[in-house]
Amino acid sequence: MPDVVVVGSGPNGLAAAVILAKAGLSVEVFEAEFTAGGGSRTAELTLPGFQHDVCAGAHPMALASPFFRAFDLAAHGVELLTPEASYGHPMDGGTAAVAWRDLERTAEGLGRDGATWRALFEPLVQHWESVVDLAMSDLRRPPKDLLTAIRFGLRTLEQGSPLWNTRFRDDAAAALLTGVATHAITPPRRVPAAGAGLLLGTLAHAGGWAIPRGGSQAIPNALIAELERLGGQVHTGHRIDSLGQFDDARAVVLDLAPAELLRIAGHRLPDRYVKRLRAFRYGGAACKVDFALSGPVPWQADGLDRAGTLHLVGTRAEAMAAERAVAAGQHAERPYVLSIQPGVVDPTRAPQGQHTFYTYAHVPNGSTRDISETIIAQVERFAPGFRDLILAEHVYTAAEMPAHNANYIGGDISAGAMTLRQFAFRPTARWNPYATPLPGVYLCSSSTPPGPGVHGMSGLHAARHVLRQRFGVTADPLELLREP
């Protein structure tokens, strides 16, 4: 039996595994699916030669996460491509707001709200590392850069309150910020959504939203290669049904949602902790549709053909209405659709001249509805003629999501609703959210701080506790990663 067992091979589980192996421990990872990677896998979902990202497609944190900065993806063979425009937001009438990597260029395109956009983001972009360190922390330590933390906090409170419209005079800039906040799959005028929007918006201008050449699978593949170099192993197609099979391991790290922890170890856990895990809420979900296209999407508005990610919903008011419907358990008539066009920077995803197109729409948790036609209509709204380019499509309804990733309960790709309480206390209100009441058993999934995203930081924070509490190792995990 190895020193440490990791269950689940998502980016957080693999991050923990690499750090623990760097500390000289023997580590084995067990993954239920036949391909490792969790939410960062890539597969031919539609036609031969078309490589689609199964969940995460654009990676704002790949260049910014403290874990990935220390790990150095480029040094491990991952080529991160950054589109000229991080994200775009089309509006009716053939216009659009575009978040270019260049903050000044973005401001120039927002008319009389340009100065407002600059004032909102410039202090955060100038100190983006402090913003990331704050947002990606375990939320249990004081910030290193107090001034930036105050600036970020005040802006988050403003955009997460009825004051959110006081800055903007026109629709475009307000919609541009709302579109990125709505990644949180919760009504955008809430504090967690506002914080997510400001973080992602800052990274859009600080370095861009990276797209890995060849697909998101490149990220877990690099982590696995490093783990194996250090003597670790990854076992795929190995579903764990009982924690009891790892009783001889000195530590077990679970890249699992609370529901999965209950499934494999609920009978071992104290009743109070079980009750808290059962109270953990899962949020709005996604219906994901991938398209193989005969050509690029024919966007009406200038600039959208250079954006890696697009938010298709219309005005700020429309986004709010769509997310309120989902929160109420209803399907929006015109839902929020997030789309990614990797071919903007990566021609390897499809045969020459053809393209992959990634979309998902927000739907109620557990939805069984195939809303591909609704998504097509929303794309056609801003890109007439899109339907004529479709060669094939692949659909995952929200209800089908757990079949390829058990952490996506009911199709919740955030592994837990992003409420204010669950932003700070994931999955339960404990000073150490990674430790469970079972000695040596830890959680490291997106159901722990800092929450969803491909950043590896939940794995890093969990690994720090494992090293200190189980092995007496006090070294900084980031320093361990930097060692050759």
PDB file of N, CA and C in Angstrom, residues 2 11 20 22 33 52 57 69 78 135 171 243 267 269 273 284 310 340-341 345 363-364 373 425 429 456:
ATOM      1  N   PRO A   2       0.619   2.223  -0.870  1.00  0.00           N
ATOM      2  CA  PRO A   2       1.435   3.440  -0.906  1.00  0.00           C
ATOM      3  C   PRO A   2       1.222   4.296   0.348  1.00  0.00           C
ATOM      4  N   PRO A  11      -7.876  17.935 -11.980  1.00  0.00           N
ATOM      5  CA  PRO A  11      -6.698  18.769 -11.726  1.00  0.00           C
ATOM      6  C   PRO A  11      -6.350  18.920 -10.255  1.00  0.00           C
ATOM      7  N   LEU A  20       2.589  15.765  -3.152  1.00  0.00           N
ATOM      8  CA  LEU A  20       2.930  14.731  -2.171  1.00  0.00           C
ATOM      9  C   LEU A  20       4.069  13.845  -2.675  1.00  0.00           C
ATOM     10  N   LYS A  22       6.382  14.919  -4.723  1.00  0.00           N
ATOM     11  CA  LYS A  22       7.554  15.787  -4.633  1.00  0.00           C
ATOM     12  C   LYS A  22       8.156  15.757  -3.231  1.00  0.00           C
ATOM     13  N   GLU A  33     -13.091   6.675 -14.388  1.00  0.00           N
ATOM     14  CA  GLU A  33     -13.204   6.694 -15.841  1.00  0.00           C
ATOM     15  C   GLU A  33     -11.965   6.050 -16.476  1.00  0.00           C
ATOM     16  N   HIS A  52     -12.774  17.595 -28.961  1.00  0.00           N
ATOM     17  CA  HIS A  52     -13.644  18.435 -28.142  1.00  0.00           C
ATOM     18  C   HIS A  52     -13.258  18.329 -26.672  1.00  0.00           C
ATOM     19  N   GLY A  57     -12.818  24.259 -21.162  1.00  0.00           N
ATOM     20  CA  GLY A  57     -12.261  24.492 -22.486  1.00  0.00           C
ATOM     21  C   GLY A  57     -11.306  25.661 -22.554  1.00  0.00           C
ATOM     22  N   ARG A  69       1.700  28.277 -11.793  1.00  0.00           N
ATOM     23  CA  ARG A  69       2.887  29.112 -11.973  1.00  0.00           C
ATOM     24  C   ARG A  69       4.121  28.409 -11.411  1.00  0.00           C
ATOM     25  N   VAL A  78       3.204  21.791 -22.113  1.00  0.00           N
ATOM     26  CA  VAL A  78       1.866  22.282 -22.429  1.00  0.00           C
ATOM     27  C   VAL A  78       1.993  23.647 -23.098  1.00  0.00           C
ATOM     28  N   ALA A 135      -8.100  35.407  -4.126  1.00  0.00           N
ATOM     29  CA  ALA A 135      -9.225  34.602  -4.577  1.00  0.00           C
ATOM     30  C   ALA A 135      -8.941  33.108  -4.543  1.00  0.00           C
ATOM     31  N   ASP A 171     -25.545  49.799 -22.357  1.00  0.00           N
ATOM     32  CA  ASP A 171     -25.767  48.360 -22.170  1.00  0.00           C
ATOM     33  C   ASP A 171     -24.506  47.521 -22.347  1.00  0.00           C
ATOM     34  N   LEU A 243     -14.182   3.122   1.054  1.00  0.00           N
ATOM     35  CA  LEU A 243     -12.926   3.665   1.547  1.00  0.00           C
ATOM     36  C   LEU A 243     -12.121   2.623   2.313  1.00  0.00           C
ATOM     37  N   HIS A 267     -21.093   5.490   6.172  1.00  0.00           N
ATOM     38  CA  HIS A 267     -21.331   4.698   7.383  1.00  0.00           C
ATOM     39  C   HIS A 267     -20.220   4.852   8.405  1.00  0.00           C
ATOM     40  N   LEU A 269     -18.660   7.883   8.967  1.00  0.00           N
ATOM     41  CA  LEU A 269     -18.586   9.276   9.384  1.00  0.00           C
ATOM     42  C   LEU A 269     -19.512   9.563  10.563  1.00  0.00           C
ATOM     43  N   TYR A 273     -21.452  15.183  10.994  1.00  0.00           N
ATOM     44  CA  TYR A 273     -20.775  15.511   9.733  1.00  0.00           C
ATOM     45  C   TYR A 273     -21.593  15.018   8.541  1.00  0.00           C
ATOM     46  N   GLY A 284     -27.284  25.248 -10.025  1.00  0.00           N
ATOM     47  CA  GLY A 284     -27.699  25.171 -11.408  1.00  0.00           C
ATOM     48  C   GLY A 284     -26.730  24.334 -12.222  1.00  0.00           C
ATOM     49  N   LEU A 310     -17.166  33.218 -25.723  1.00  0.00           N
ATOM     50  CA  LEU A 310     -18.262  34.167 -25.936  1.00  0.00           C
ATOM     51  C   LEU A 310     -19.398  33.858 -24.982  1.00  0.00           C
ATOM     52  N   ILE A 340     -17.114  28.422 -26.734  1.00  0.00           N
ATOM     53  CA  ILE A 340     -15.678  28.522 -26.933  1.00  0.00           C
ATOM     54  C   ILE A 340     -15.363  28.081 -28.357  1.00  0.00           C
ATOM     55  N   GLN A 341     -14.533  28.864 -29.027  1.00  0.00           N
ATOM     56  CA  GLN A 341     -14.097  28.516 -30.382  1.00  0.00           C
ATOM     57  C   GLN A 341     -12.572  28.390 -30.382  1.00  0.00           C
ATOM     58  N   VAL A 345      -7.230  30.051 -32.149  1.00  0.00           N
ATOM     59  CA  VAL A 345      -5.775  29.988 -31.927  1.00  0.00           C
ATOM     60  C   VAL A 345      -5.188  28.598 -32.154  1.00  0.00           C
ATOM     61  N   VAL A 363     -29.091  25.324 -17.093  1.00  0.00           N
ATOM     62  CA  VAL A 363     -30.403  24.678 -16.953  1.00  0.00           C
ATOM     63  C   VAL A 363     -30.585  24.289 -15.488  1.00  0.00           C
ATOM     64  N   PRO A 364     -31.806  23.930 -15.085  1.00  0.00           N
ATOM     65  CA  PRO A 364     -32.008  23.497 -13.699  1.00  0.00           C
ATOM     66  C   PRO A 364     -31.254  22.209 -13.390  1.00  0.00           C
ATOM     67  N   GLU A 373     -31.454  22.626 -29.643  1.00  0.00           N
ATOM     68  CA  GLU A 373     -32.133  23.544 -30.562  1.00  0.00           C
ATOM     69  C   GLU A 373     -32.195  24.953 -29.983  1.00  0.00           C
ATOM     70  N   PHE A 425     -17.699  28.499   3.039  1.00  0.00           N
ATOM     71  CA  PHE A 425     -17.703  27.242   3.788  1.00  0.00           C
ATOM     72  C   PHE A 425     -18.058  26.095   2.851  1.00  0.00           C
ATOM     73  N   ALA A 429     -18.928  24.093   7.492  1.00  0.00           N
ATOM     74  CA  ALA A 429     -18.318  25.169   8.285  1.00  0.00           C
ATOM     75  C   ALA A 429     -17.288  24.574   9.241  1.00  0.00           C
ATOM     76  N   GLY A 456      -5.956  23.819  -9.585  1.00  0.00           N
ATOM     77  CA  GLY A 456      -5.145  22.948  -8.749  1.00  0.00           C
ATOM     78  C   GLY A 456      -5.003  23.402  -7.309  1.00  0.00           C
TER      79      GLY A 456
END
